[in-house]
mmCIF file of C-alpha atoms and ligand atoms in Angstrom:
data_model
loop_
_atom_site.group_PDB
_atom_site.id
_atom_site.type_symbol
_atom_site.label_atom_id
_atom_site.label_comp_id
_atom_site.label_asym_id
_atom_site.label_seq_id
_atom_site.Cartn_x
_atom_site.Cartn_y
_atom_site.Cartn_z
ATOM 1 C CA UNK A 1421 10.849 7.943 -24.419
ATOM 2 C CA UNK A 1422 13.219 7.776 -21.392
ATOM 3 C CA UNK A 1423 16.133 5.734 -20.943
ATOM 4 C CA UNK A 1424 14.989 5.374 -17.397
ATOM 5 C CA UNK A 1425 12.758 2.858 -16.006
ATOM 6 C CA UNK A 1426 9.493 3.305 -14.343
ATOM 7 C CA UNK A 1427 8.216 0.923 -11.931
ATOM 8 C CA UNK A 1428 4.307 1.499 -11.597
ATOM 9 C CA UNK A 1429 2.125 -0.467 -8.900
ATOM 10 C CA UNK A 1430 -1.498 0.328 -9.634
ATOM 11 C CA UNK A 1431 -4.192 -1.418 -7.650
ATOM 12 C CA UNK A 1432 -7.923 -1.635 -7.212
ATOM 13 C CA UNK A 1433 -10.652 -3.530 -5.542
ATOM 14 C CA UNK A 1434 -13.091 -4.415 -8.356
ATOM 15 C CA UNK A 1435 -15.050 -7.268 -6.390
ATOM 16 C CA UNK A 1436 -14.505 -10.524 -4.492
ATOM 17 C CA UNK A 1437 -15.855 -13.862 -3.590
ATOM 18 C CA UNK A 1438 -17.991 -14.033 -0.507
ATOM 19 C CA UNK A 1439 -17.489 -10.604 1.176
ATOM 20 C CA UNK A 1440 -14.078 -8.675 0.746
ATOM 21 C CA UNK A 1441 -11.985 -11.705 0.580
ATOM 22 C CA UNK A 1442 -10.293 -12.387 -2.880
ATOM 23 C CA UNK A 1443 -10.803 -11.674 -6.505
ATOM 24 C CA UNK A 1444 -12.004 -14.442 -8.669
ATOM 25 C CA UNK A 1445 -9.156 -15.798 -10.663
ATOM 26 C CA UNK A 1446 -11.001 -15.050 -13.981
ATOM 27 C CA UNK A 1447 -10.842 -11.290 -12.941
ATOM 28 C CA UNK A 1448 -7.062 -11.614 -12.447
ATOM 29 C CA UNK A 1449 -6.687 -13.271 -15.953
ATOM 30 C CA UNK A 1450 -8.588 -10.546 -17.683
ATOM 31 C CA UNK A 1451 -6.305 -8.118 -16.269
ATOM 32 C CA UNK A 1452 -3.270 -10.233 -17.578
ATOM 33 C CA UNK A 1453 -4.974 -10.341 -20.998
ATOM 34 C CA UNK A 1454 -5.270 -6.503 -21.084
ATOM 35 C CA UNK A 1455 -1.719 -5.971 -19.702
ATOM 36 C CA UNK A 1456 -0.355 -8.644 -22.222
ATOM 37 C CA UNK A 1457 -1.961 -6.290 -25.119
ATOM 38 C CA UNK A 1458 -0.041 -3.421 -23.723
ATOM 39 C CA UNK A 1459 3.499 -5.256 -23.886
ATOM 40 C CA UNK A 1460 2.487 -6.038 -27.375
ATOM 41 C CA UNK A 1461 1.505 -2.372 -28.255
ATOM 42 C CA UNK A 1462 4.724 -1.455 -26.674
ATOM 43 C CA UNK A 1463 3.156 0.537 -23.864
ATOM 44 C CA UNK A 1464 4.676 -1.610 -21.071
ATOM 45 C CA UNK A 1465 7.945 -3.557 -21.047
ATOM 46 C CA UNK A 1466 6.740 -6.143 -18.620
ATOM 47 C CA UNK A 1467 4.038 -6.770 -15.811
ATOM 48 C CA UNK A 1468 3.094 -9.199 -13.084
ATOM 49 C CA UNK A 1469 -0.762 -9.326 -11.764
ATOM 50 C CA UNK A 1470 -1.104 -10.297 -8.210
ATOM 51 C CA UNK A 1471 -3.512 -9.364 -5.297
ATOM 52 C CA UNK A 1472 -3.582 -8.884 -1.483
ATOM 53 C CA UNK A 1473 -7.021 -9.733 -0.073
ATOM 54 C CA UNK A 1474 -9.635 -8.416 -2.256
ATOM 55 C CA UNK A 1475 -7.286 -5.877 -4.093
ATOM 56 C CA UNK A 1476 -5.836 -6.694 -7.524
ATOM 57 C CA UNK A 1477 -2.298 -5.170 -7.729
ATOM 58 C CA UNK A 1478 -0.776 -4.564 -11.410
ATOM 59 C CA UNK A 1479 3.107 -4.337 -11.025
ATOM 60 C CA UNK A 1480 4.435 -2.809 -14.396
ATOM 61 C CA UNK A 1481 7.616 -1.625 -15.957
ATOM 62 C CA UNK A 1482 8.125 0.796 -18.595
ATOM 63 C CA UNK A 1483 10.117 3.752 -20.027
ATOM 64 C CA UNK A 1484 7.272 6.352 -20.045
ATOM 65 C CA UNK A 1485 7.678 7.997 -16.623
ATOM 66 C CA UNK A 1486 5.301 8.424 -13.649
ATOM 67 C CA UNK A 1487 1.621 9.499 -14.263
ATOM 68 C CA UNK A 1488 1.742 8.460 -18.129
ATOM 69 C CA UNK A 1489 -1.625 8.429 -19.603
ATOM 70 C CA UNK A 1490 -1.094 5.248 -21.770
ATOM 71 C CA UNK A 1491 0.213 3.475 -18.704
ATOM 72 C CA UNK A 1492 -2.667 4.618 -16.454
ATOM 73 C CA UNK A 1493 -5.234 4.153 -19.212
ATOM 74 C CA UNK A 1494 -4.153 0.650 -19.631
ATOM 75 C CA UNK A 1495 -4.455 -0.014 -15.981
ATOM 76 C CA UNK A 1496 -7.740 1.513 -15.745
ATOM 77 C CA UNK A 1497 -9.028 -0.786 -18.828
ATOM 78 C CA UNK A 1498 -7.827 -3.773 -16.742
ATOM 79 C CA UNK A 1499 -9.671 -2.931 -14.093
ATOM 80 C CA UNK A 1500 -12.918 -2.152 -15.967
ATOM 81 C CA UNK A 1501 -12.707 -5.150 -17.527
ATOM 82 C CA UNK A 1502 -12.205 -7.038 -14.302
ATOM 83 C CA UNK A 1503 -15.226 -5.160 -12.826
ATOM 84 C CA UNK A 1504 -17.308 -6.188 -15.832
ATOM 85 C CA UNK A 1505 -16.376 -9.919 -15.256
ATOM 86 C CA UNK A 1506 -17.067 -9.312 -11.475
ATOM 87 C CA UNK A 1507 -20.542 -7.964 -12.199
ATOM 88 C CA UNK A 1508 -21.308 -10.834 -14.622
ATOM 89 C CA UNK A 1509 -20.525 -13.324 -11.896
ATOM 90 C CA UNK A 1510 -22.281 -11.179 -9.359
ATOM 91 C CA UNK A 1511 -19.042 -10.818 -7.060
ATOM 92 C CA UNK A 1512 -19.365 -8.904 -4.020
ATOM 93 C CA UNK A 1513 -18.781 -4.912 -4.376
ATOM 94 C CA UNK A 1514 -18.075 -5.515 -8.027
ATOM 95 C CA UNK A 1515 -16.698 -2.420 -9.378
ATOM 96 C CA UNK A 1516 -15.892 -0.908 -5.761
ATOM 97 C CA UNK A 1517 -12.953 1.202 -6.591
ATOM 98 C CA UNK A 1518 -14.064 2.422 -10.094
ATOM 99 C CA UNK A 1519 -15.555 5.800 -9.228
ATOM 100 C CA UNK A 1520 -15.677 7.209 -12.860
ATOM 101 C CA UNK A 1521 -16.361 5.593 -15.952
ATOM 102 C CA UNK A 1522 -14.640 7.724 -18.453
ATOM 103 C CA UNK A 1523 -10.841 7.869 -18.378
ATOM 104 C CA UNK A 1524 -9.438 11.221 -18.318
ATOM 105 C CA UNK A 1525 -5.623 10.755 -18.637
ATOM 106 C CA UNK A 1526 -4.601 9.778 -15.162
ATOM 107 C CA UNK A 1527 -5.916 7.247 -12.669
ATOM 108 C CA UNK A 1528 -5.570 9.650 -9.811
ATOM 109 C CA UNK A 1529 -9.043 10.588 -8.756
ATOM 110 C CA UNK A 1530 -10.552 7.786 -10.612
ATOM 111 C CA UNK A 1531 -10.667 5.245 -7.762
ATOM 112 C CA UNK A 1532 -7.623 2.913 -7.923
ATOM 113 C CA UNK A 1533 -4.163 3.894 -6.252
ATOM 114 C CA UNK A 1534 -0.736 4.093 -7.687
ATOM 115 C CA UNK A 1535 2.831 4.077 -6.439
ATOM 116 C CA UNK A 1536 5.426 4.831 -9.074
ATOM 117 C CA UNK A 1537 9.067 5.282 -9.132
ATOM 118 C CA UNK A 1538 11.310 6.361 -12.006
ATOM 119 C CA UNK A 1539 15.130 5.576 -11.862
ATOM 120 C CA UNK A 1540 18.176 4.992 -13.807
ATOM 121 C CA UNK A 1541 18.554 1.327 -13.593
ATOM 122 C CA UNK A 1542 21.655 0.298 -11.493
ATOM 123 C CA UNK A 1543 23.931 -2.412 -12.038
ATOM 124 C CA UNK A 1544 21.643 -4.472 -9.854
ATOM 125 C CA UNK A 1545 18.208 -3.264 -9.080
ATOM 126 C CA UNK A 1546 16.361 -5.066 -6.065
ATOM 127 C CA UNK A 1547 12.845 -3.717 -5.305
ATOM 128 C CA UNK A 1548 10.252 -4.607 -2.898
ATOM 129 C CA UNK A 1549 6.553 -4.380 -3.453
ATOM 130 C CA UNK A 1550 4.542 -4.122 -0.340
ATOM 131 C CA UNK A 1551 0.697 -4.501 -0.684
ATOM 132 C CA UNK A 1552 -1.759 -4.078 2.120
ATOM 133 C CA UNK A 1553 -5.348 -4.795 2.452
ATOM 134 C CA UNK A 1554 -7.828 -3.396 5.174
ATOM 135 C CA UNK A 1555 -5.689 -0.377 6.099
ATOM 136 C CA UNK A 1556 -4.647 3.044 5.093
ATOM 137 C CA UNK A 1557 -1.251 4.704 3.414
ATOM 138 C CA UNK A 1558 -0.320 6.232 7.010
ATOM 139 C CA UNK A 1559 0.174 2.535 8.002
ATOM 140 C CA UNK A 1560 3.541 2.604 6.314
ATOM 141 C CA UNK A 1561 4.613 5.667 7.851
ATOM 142 C CA UNK A 1562 6.128 3.712 10.834
ATOM 143 C CA UNK A 1563 7.915 1.019 9.197
ATOM 144 C CA UNK A 1564 9.305 3.694 6.493
ATOM 145 C CA UNK A 1565 10.697 5.733 9.538
ATOM 146 C CA UNK A 1566 12.307 2.652 11.088
ATOM 147 C CA UNK A 1567 13.766 1.628 7.717
ATOM 148 C CA UNK A 1568 14.990 5.072 6.451
ATOM 149 C CA UNK A 1569 15.473 6.946 9.735
ATOM 150 C CA UNK A 1570 16.411 4.581 12.475
ATOM 151 C CA UNK A 1571 20.029 3.304 12.895
ATOM 152 C CA UNK A 1572 18.913 0.497 15.197
ATOM 153 C CA UNK A 1573 16.802 -0.691 12.393
ATOM 154 C CA UNK A 1574 18.933 0.050 9.322
ATOM 155 C CA UNK A 1575 22.608 -0.377 10.372
ATOM 156 C CA UNK A 1576 23.166 0.761 6.728
ATOM 157 C CA UNK A 1577 22.402 4.464 8.099
ATOM 158 C CA UNK A 1578 25.626 4.215 10.083
ATOM 159 C CA UNK A 1579 27.950 2.100 7.937
ATOM 160 C CA UNK A 1580 26.963 2.666 4.198
ATOM 161 C CA UNK A 1581 28.563 6.126 3.233
ATOM 162 C CA UNK A 1582 25.788 6.952 0.797
ATOM 163 C CA UNK A 1583 22.733 5.952 3.108
ATOM 164 C CA UNK A 1584 24.767 7.868 5.775
ATOM 165 C CA UNK A 1585 23.947 11.069 4.119
ATOM 166 C CA UNK A 1586 20.321 10.753 4.952
ATOM 167 C CA UNK A 1587 17.099 11.102 2.873
ATOM 168 C CA UNK A 1588 14.323 13.451 2.004
ATOM 169 C CA UNK A 1589 10.735 12.774 2.993
ATOM 170 C CA UNK A 1590 7.853 14.066 1.253
ATOM 171 C CA UNK A 1591 5.060 14.218 3.584
ATOM 172 C CA UNK A 1592 1.268 14.921 2.857
ATOM 173 C CA UNK A 1593 -0.955 16.628 5.065
ATOM 174 C CA UNK A 1594 -4.352 15.504 4.214
ATOM 175 C CA UNK A 1595 -6.700 18.039 6.002
ATOM 176 C CA UNK A 1596 -4.965 20.997 4.336
ATOM 177 C CA UNK A 1597 -4.088 19.418 1.116
ATOM 178 C CA UNK A 1598 -0.452 20.465 1.161
ATOM 179 C CA UNK A 1599 2.790 18.780 1.255
ATOM 180 C CA UNK A 1600 6.395 19.229 2.573
ATOM 181 C CA UNK A 1601 9.815 18.020 1.968
ATOM 182 C CA UNK A 1602 11.860 17.201 5.039
ATOM 183 C CA UNK A 1603 15.378 15.957 5.612
ATOM 184 C CA UNK A 1604 16.945 13.298 7.690
ATOM 185 C CA UNK A 1605 18.607 13.092 9.948
ATOM 186 C CA UNK A 1606 18.679 16.636 11.061
ATOM 187 C CA UNK A 1607 14.792 17.068 11.148
ATOM 188 C CA UNK A 1608 14.056 13.483 12.314
ATOM 189 C CA UNK A 1609 12.175 14.657 15.352
ATOM 190 C CA UNK A 1610 10.110 17.287 13.516
ATOM 191 C CA UNK A 1611 9.050 14.582 10.888
ATOM 192 C CA UNK A 1612 7.933 12.206 13.784
ATOM 193 C CA UNK A 1613 6.016 14.972 15.389
ATOM 194 C CA UNK A 1614 3.975 15.171 12.128
ATOM 195 C CA UNK A 1615 3.861 11.613 11.239
ATOM 196 C CA UNK A 1616 2.941 10.236 14.512
ATOM 197 C CA UNK A 1617 -0.524 11.863 13.739
ATOM 198 C CA UNK A 1618 -1.493 9.032 11.396
ATOM 199 C CA UNK A 1619 -5.118 10.491 10.982
ATOM 200 C CA UNK A 1620 -3.465 13.637 9.165
ATOM 201 C CA UNK A 1621 -0.063 12.996 7.702
ATOM 202 C CA UNK A 1622 1.289 10.304 5.538
ATOM 203 C CA UNK A 1623 4.649 9.603 3.610
ATOM 204 C CA UNK A 1624 4.306 10.016 -0.348
ATOM 205 C CA UNK A 1625 7.887 9.487 -1.205
ATOM 206 C CA UNK A 1626 11.386 9.207 0.173
ATOM 207 C CA UNK A 1627 14.484 10.084 -1.846
ATOM 208 C CA UNK A 1628 18.201 9.629 -1.181
ATOM 209 C CA UNK A 1629 20.323 12.761 -0.392
ATOM 210 C CA UNK A 1630 23.190 11.347 -2.225
ATOM 211 C CA UNK A 1631 23.377 12.792 -5.805
ATOM 212 C CA UNK A 1632 23.754 9.235 -7.637
ATOM 213 C CA UNK A 1633 20.898 7.191 -5.957
ATOM 214 C CA UNK A 1634 17.629 8.787 -6.559
ATOM 215 C CA UNK A 1635 14.173 7.707 -5.181
ATOM 216 C CA UNK A 1636 13.975 5.139 -2.212
ATOM 217 C CA UNK A 1637 10.196 4.616 -1.603
ATOM 218 C CA UNK A 1638 6.842 5.868 -2.813
ATOM 219 C CA UNK A 1639 3.308 4.983 -1.376
ATOM 220 C CA UNK A 1640 0.056 5.106 -3.033
ATOM 221 C CA UNK A 1641 -2.004 8.013 -1.371
ATOM 222 C CA UNK A 1642 -4.678 8.804 -4.051
ATOM 223 C CA UNK A 1643 -7.806 8.690 -1.926
ATOM 224 C CA UNK A 1644 -5.966 11.004 0.720
ATOM 225 C CA UNK A 1645 -5.949 13.701 -2.214
ATOM 226 C CA UNK A 1646 -9.344 13.019 -2.868
ATOM 227 C CA UNK A 1647 -10.736 13.308 0.365
ATOM 228 C CA UNK A 1648 -8.764 16.388 1.556
ATOM 229 C CA UNK A 1649 -10.325 17.986 4.588
ATOM 230 C CA UNK A 1650 -11.313 14.322 6.067
ATOM 231 C CA UNK A 1651 -9.390 11.456 6.409
ATOM 232 C CA UNK A 1652 -11.215 8.526 4.889
ATOM 233 C CA UNK A 1653 -8.524 7.204 2.698
ATOM 234 C CA UNK A 1654 -8.569 3.378 3.606
ATOM 235 C CA UNK A 1655 -7.661 2.530 0.244
ATOM 236 C CA UNK A 1656 -5.542 -0.424 0.994
ATOM 237 C CA UNK A 1657 -2.217 1.000 -0.128
ATOM 238 C CA UNK A 1658 0.775 -0.290 -2.083
ATOM 239 C CA UNK A 1659 4.380 0.870 -1.244
ATOM 240 C CA UNK A 1660 7.523 0.450 -3.198
ATOM 241 C CA UNK A 1661 10.917 0.313 -1.404
ATOM 242 C CA UNK A 1662 14.089 0.258 -3.804
ATOM 243 C CA UNK A 1663 16.899 -1.420 -1.884
ATOM 244 C CA UNK A 1664 20.787 -2.018 -1.509
ATOM 245 C CA UNK A 1665 23.799 0.069 -2.525
ATOM 246 C CA UNK A 1666 23.032 3.557 -0.852
ATOM 247 C CA UNK A 1667 19.598 2.490 0.064
ATOM 248 C CA UNK A 1668 18.410 0.247 2.869
ATOM 249 C CA UNK A 1669 19.102 -3.513 2.349
ATOM 250 C CA UNK A 1670 16.227 -5.901 1.549
ATOM 251 C CA UNK A 1671 16.577 -7.432 5.013
ATOM 252 C CA UNK A 1672 16.604 -3.805 6.743
ATOM 253 C CA UNK A 1673 13.433 -3.018 4.739
ATOM 254 C CA UNK A 1674 11.778 -6.270 5.795
ATOM 255 C CA UNK A 1675 12.673 -6.035 9.435
ATOM 256 C CA UNK A 1676 10.023 -3.510 10.873
ATOM 257 C CA UNK A 1677 7.227 -5.578 9.850
ATOM 258 C CA UNK A 1678 7.990 -8.117 12.592
ATOM 259 C CA UNK A 1679 6.387 -5.727 14.814
ATOM 260 C CA UNK A 1680 2.423 -6.045 14.161
ATOM 261 C CA UNK A 1681 1.630 -2.548 14.769
ATOM 262 C CA UNK A 1682 -1.901 -1.423 15.450
ATOM 263 C CA UNK A 1683 -3.182 0.206 11.855
ATOM 264 C CA UNK A 1684 -6.652 1.596 10.972
ATOM 265 C CA UNK A 1685 -8.928 -0.006 8.861
ATOM 266 C CA UNK A 1686 -9.959 -3.682 9.344
ATOM 267 C CA UNK A 1687 -13.782 -4.411 9.638
ATOM 268 C CA UNK A 1688 -15.850 -1.618 7.625
ATOM 269 C CA UNK A 1689 -12.454 0.587 7.587
ATOM 270 C CA UNK A 1690 -13.704 1.518 11.284
ATOM 271 C CA UNK A 1691 -11.335 -0.365 13.519
ATOM 272 C CA UNK A 1692 -7.713 -0.747 14.801
ATOM 273 C CA UNK A 1693 -6.272 -4.278 14.380
ATOM 274 C CA UNK A 1694 -2.491 -5.590 14.162
ATOM 275 C CA UNK A 1695 -0.954 -5.550 10.814
ATOM 276 C CA UNK A 1696 -0.503 -9.272 9.854
ATOM 277 C CA UNK A 1697 2.457 -9.903 7.533
ATOM 278 C CA UNK A 1698 1.867 -12.893 5.184
ATOM 279 C CA UNK A 1699 2.247 -14.374 1.867
ATOM 280 C CA UNK A 1700 -0.154 -13.837 -1.100
ATOM 281 C CA UNK A 1701 -1.895 -17.077 -0.616
ATOM 282 C CA UNK A 1702 -2.581 -16.262 3.128
ATOM 283 C CA UNK A 1703 -3.781 -12.950 2.419
ATOM 284 C CA UNK A 1704 -7.583 -13.714 2.596
ATOM 285 C CA UNK A 1705 -9.160 -11.853 5.400
ATOM 286 C CA UNK A 1706 -10.308 -14.524 7.709
ATOM 287 C CA UNK A 1707 -10.944 -13.006 11.199
ATOM 288 C CA UNK A 1708 -13.367 -10.034 11.387
ATOM 289 C CA UNK A 1709 -12.437 -9.212 7.583
ATOM 290 C CA UNK A 1710 -8.771 -9.208 8.713
ATOM 291 C CA UNK A 1711 -6.527 -8.658 10.579
ATOM 292 C CA UNK A 1712 -5.381 -6.166 8.032
ATOM 293 C CA UNK A 1713 -2.893 -7.970 5.922
ATOM 294 C CA UNK A 1714 0.477 -6.987 4.306
ATOM 295 C CA UNK A 1715 2.575 -8.909 1.796
ATOM 296 C CA UNK A 1716 5.976 -8.194 0.327
ATOM 297 C CA UNK A 1717 7.173 -9.409 -3.003
ATOM 298 C CA UNK A 1718 10.912 -8.956 -4.329
ATOM 299 C CA UNK A 1719 11.914 -8.505 -7.753
ATOM 300 C CA UNK A 1720 15.108 -7.296 -9.518
ATOM 301 C CA UNK A 1721 14.519 -5.011 -12.211
ATOM 302 C CA UNK A 1722 16.740 -6.268 -15.274
ATOM 303 C CA UNK A 1723 16.990 -4.315 -18.619
ATOM 304 C CA UNK A 1724 13.573 -2.656 -17.574
ATOM 305 C CA UNK A 1725 11.770 -5.739 -17.078
ATOM 306 C CA UNK A 1726 10.741 -7.668 -13.955
ATOM 307 C CA UNK A 1727 12.869 -10.666 -12.915
ATOM 308 C CA UNK A 1728 11.930 -12.940 -10.387
ATOM 309 C CA UNK A 1729 13.246 -16.518 -9.750
ATOM 310 C CA UNK A 1730 10.831 -18.243 -12.251
ATOM 311 C CA UNK A 1731 12.134 -21.453 -14.094
ATOM 312 C CA UNK A 1732 13.017 -20.670 -17.485
ATOM 313 C CA UNK A 1733 10.832 -23.186 -19.023
ATOM 314 C CA UNK A 1734 7.835 -21.640 -17.188
ATOM 315 C CA UNK A 1735 5.243 -19.877 -19.599
ATOM 316 C CA UNK A 1736 6.525 -16.563 -20.907
ATOM 317 C CA UNK A 1737 5.499 -13.608 -18.871
ATOM 318 C CA UNK A 1738 4.589 -15.551 -15.513
ATOM 319 C CA UNK A 1739 6.958 -14.258 -12.919
ATOM 320 C CA UNK A 1740 7.717 -15.538 -9.651
ATOM 321 C CA UNK A 1741 8.751 -13.012 -6.988
ATOM 322 C CA UNK A 1742 10.100 -13.704 -3.838
ATOM 323 C CA UNK A 1743 7.187 -13.982 -1.416
ATOM 324 C CA UNK A 1744 9.016 -12.642 1.736
ATOM 325 C CA UNK A 1745 6.424 -13.019 4.338
ATOM 326 C CA UNK A 1746 5.611 -16.726 3.372
ATOM 327 C CA UNK A 1747 8.338 -18.112 5.479
ATOM 328 C CA UNK A 1748 8.072 -19.516 9.026
ATOM 329 C CA UNK A 1749 10.200 -16.490 10.512
ATOM 330 C CA UNK A 1750 7.110 -14.531 10.193
ATOM 331 C CA UNK A 1751 5.084 -16.755 12.223
ATOM 332 C CA UNK A 1752 5.928 -15.121 15.439
ATOM 333 C CA UNK A 1753 4.837 -11.637 14.089
ATOM 334 C CA UNK A 1754 1.651 -13.448 12.791
ATOM 335 C CA UNK A 1755 0.908 -14.989 16.260
ATOM 336 C CA UNK A 1756 1.403 -11.653 17.951
ATOM 337 C CA UNK A 1757 -0.733 -10.029 15.458
ATOM 338 C CA UNK A 1758 -3.609 -12.510 16.196
ATOM 339 C CA UNK A 1759 -3.207 -12.080 19.963
ATOM 340 C CA UNK A 1760 -3.246 -8.299 19.701
ATOM 341 C CA UNK A 1761 -6.299 -8.489 17.240
ATOM 342 C CA UNK A 1762 -8.037 -10.550 19.695
ATOM 343 C CA UNK A 1763 -7.380 -8.218 22.473
ATOM 344 C CA UNK A 1764 -8.440 -5.217 20.396
ATOM 345 C CA UNK A 1765 -11.799 -6.910 19.517
ATOM 346 C CA UNK A 1766 -12.636 -7.276 23.099
ATOM 347 C CA UNK A 1767 -13.416 -3.503 23.134
ATOM 348 C CA UNK A 1768 -16.223 -4.207 20.868
ATOM 349 C CA UNK A 1769 -17.646 -0.909 19.643
ATOM 350 C CA UNK A 1770 -15.674 1.012 22.186
ATOM 351 C CA UNK A 1771 -12.643 3.187 21.437
ATOM 352 C CA UNK A 1772 -9.683 2.439 20.777
ATOM 353 C CA UNK A 1773 -11.426 -0.887 19.238
ATOM 354 C CA UNK A 1774 -13.241 1.409 16.975
ATOM 355 C CA UNK A 1775 -11.645 4.512 15.331
ATOM 356 C CA UNK A 1776 -12.101 8.063 16.417
ATOM 357 C CA UNK A 1777 -15.217 9.742 15.132
ATOM 358 C CA UNK A 1778 -13.388 11.603 12.341
ATOM 359 C CA UNK A 1779 -12.058 8.456 11.047
ATOM 360 C CA UNK A 1780 -14.913 6.097 10.985
ATOM 361 C CA UNK A 1781 -15.905 4.714 7.631
ATOM 362 C CA UNK A 1782 -19.425 3.738 8.683
ATOM 363 C CA UNK A 1783 -21.201 5.867 11.430
ATOM 364 C CA UNK A 1784 -24.861 6.422 12.674
ATOM 365 C CA UNK A 1785 -23.891 9.104 14.923
ATOM 366 C CA UNK A 1786 -25.141 12.278 13.393
ATOM 367 C CA UNK A 1787 -28.562 10.425 12.789
ATOM 368 C CA UNK A 1788 -28.698 9.287 16.447
ATOM 369 C CA UNK A 1789 -27.701 12.839 17.673
ATOM 370 C CA UNK A 1790 -30.552 14.283 15.575
ATOM 371 C CA UNK A 1791 -33.035 11.836 16.750
ATOM 372 C CA UNK A 1792 -32.114 12.692 20.517
ATOM 373 C CA UNK A 1793 -31.802 16.570 20.073
ATOM 374 C CA UNK A 1794 -34.928 17.188 21.693
ATOM 375 C CA UNK A 1795 -34.213 14.941 24.694
ATOM 376 C CA UNK A 1796 -30.674 16.362 25.291
ATOM 377 C CA UNK A 1797 -30.680 18.605 28.214
ATOM 378 C CA UNK A 1798 -28.117 21.203 29.152
ATOM 379 C CA UNK A 1799 -26.213 20.352 32.377
ATOM 380 C CA UNK A 1800 -26.239 23.526 34.861
HETATM 381 P P1 LIG B 2039 26.097 -9.544 0.517
HETATM 382 O O1 LIG B 2039 27.672 -9.459 1.009
HETATM 383 O O2 LIG B 2039 25.660 -11.036 0.644
HETATM 384 O O3 LIG B 2039 25.880 -9.033 -0.732
HETATM 385 O O4 LIG B 2039 25.311 -8.736 1.504
HETATM 386 C C1 LIG B 2039 25.430 -7.443 1.630
HETATM 387 C C2 LIG B 2039 24.130 -6.945 2.256
HETATM 388 O O5 LIG B 2039 23.806 -5.707 1.677
HETATM 389 C C3 LIG B 2039 23.351 -7.605 3.215
HETATM 390 O O6 LIG B 2039 22.077 -7.062 3.408
HETATM 391 P P1 LIG B 2040 -11.948 -3.292 1.503
HETATM 392 O O1 LIG B 2040 -11.758 -1.959 1.521
HETATM 393 O O2 LIG B 2040 -10.887 -4.361 1.467
HETATM 394 O O3 LIG B 2040 -13.050 -3.678 0.349
HETATM 395 O O4 LIG B 2040 -12.830 -4.082 2.841
HETATM 396 C C1 LIG B 2040 -14.086 -3.203 3.091
HETATM 397 C C2 LIG B 2040 -14.662 -3.547 4.363
HETATM 398 O O5 LIG B 2040 -15.636 -3.024 4.648
HETATM 399 C C3 LIG B 2040 -14.257 -4.591 5.116
HETATM 400 O O6 LIG B 2040 -14.915 -5.006 6.242
HETATM 401 MG MG1 LIG B 2041 -13.575 -4.890 -0.896
HETATM 402 MG MG1 LIG B 2042 -9.230 -4.456 0.169
#
């Protein structure tokens, strides 16, 4: 076991009340029970169970490193137990993200998504966990570029000596099942040349180039790996951003979300809608199964455990992270997101209201074309 701490955020949609809205509280509770047993057994140091829209997010700390089979097995057991509860209650899409029944050592390829970072705990260790519903991993590309590459967002890139050295970006190419590590600031334009194509490229990880700092960010990209050759990874991704002291400040990491960019997903995973920053409580999709939501929860990692701002008299194990997008400052972004989403909706089934043909999660086009093939005439 390592003296380094691992923060694992593993998520899945295993069913929800009335369409793709929110998991039943019983489903969250059974996840908590499984993870409590994981703490007792020494697999985990600590955990917090939360959700965004219909996705359950397990936020866990331990000393077992990334891709640990005991930790992944525990998360899978939690989701399977929650899926069972969902089926018993006849929840909508019960067991949606459980693609396989038998666990084989790693959650990757089984349906759930995972973002994990391992690091040596600093004197103070602030982390943000972003959780999104109704969108895809490449949605994080624009905000992460602003946070780690853009000095007009992160003044720290100019004035913090360690952040000033720049960062390494691990970028995945979904179509070719490839990855590449690129360096900022010198390769910034090349990085943007790739990441601007959100249908093909996404960020997996960002590292500091300074020897003492380590990992800065990680995104869950599991479905992208699964679906190599075709971009269908609208797996409602999570993203961890580690902050301060050589990394972007918390406020620098939050700032880009004030722009409600258009992201792919939304209704039936087949539309562009504006990303709506909100509290966990406000994350139920309420307009055309959206607009796509993003939440941001802040913790300190302290002695290998999660530390929020809970009252010490509250029940043990119940953490209270800072729910950053709950505040009224974000009303402005929400208002813009709703306005942009209404505008996009007015396109109905026309692009760019709907996604390009390669990205649609639902389509009738092959069947329609087949039906029409005899009537389709060549133009001279
Ligand atoms: P403090 O001086 O309050 O720690 O703030 C520094 C900082 O990093 C602000 O983002
Ligand atoms: P989820 O991916 O959140 O389950 O949503 C699916 C969908 O089709 C929403 O309209
Ligand atoms: Mg769902
Ligand atoms: Mg979802």
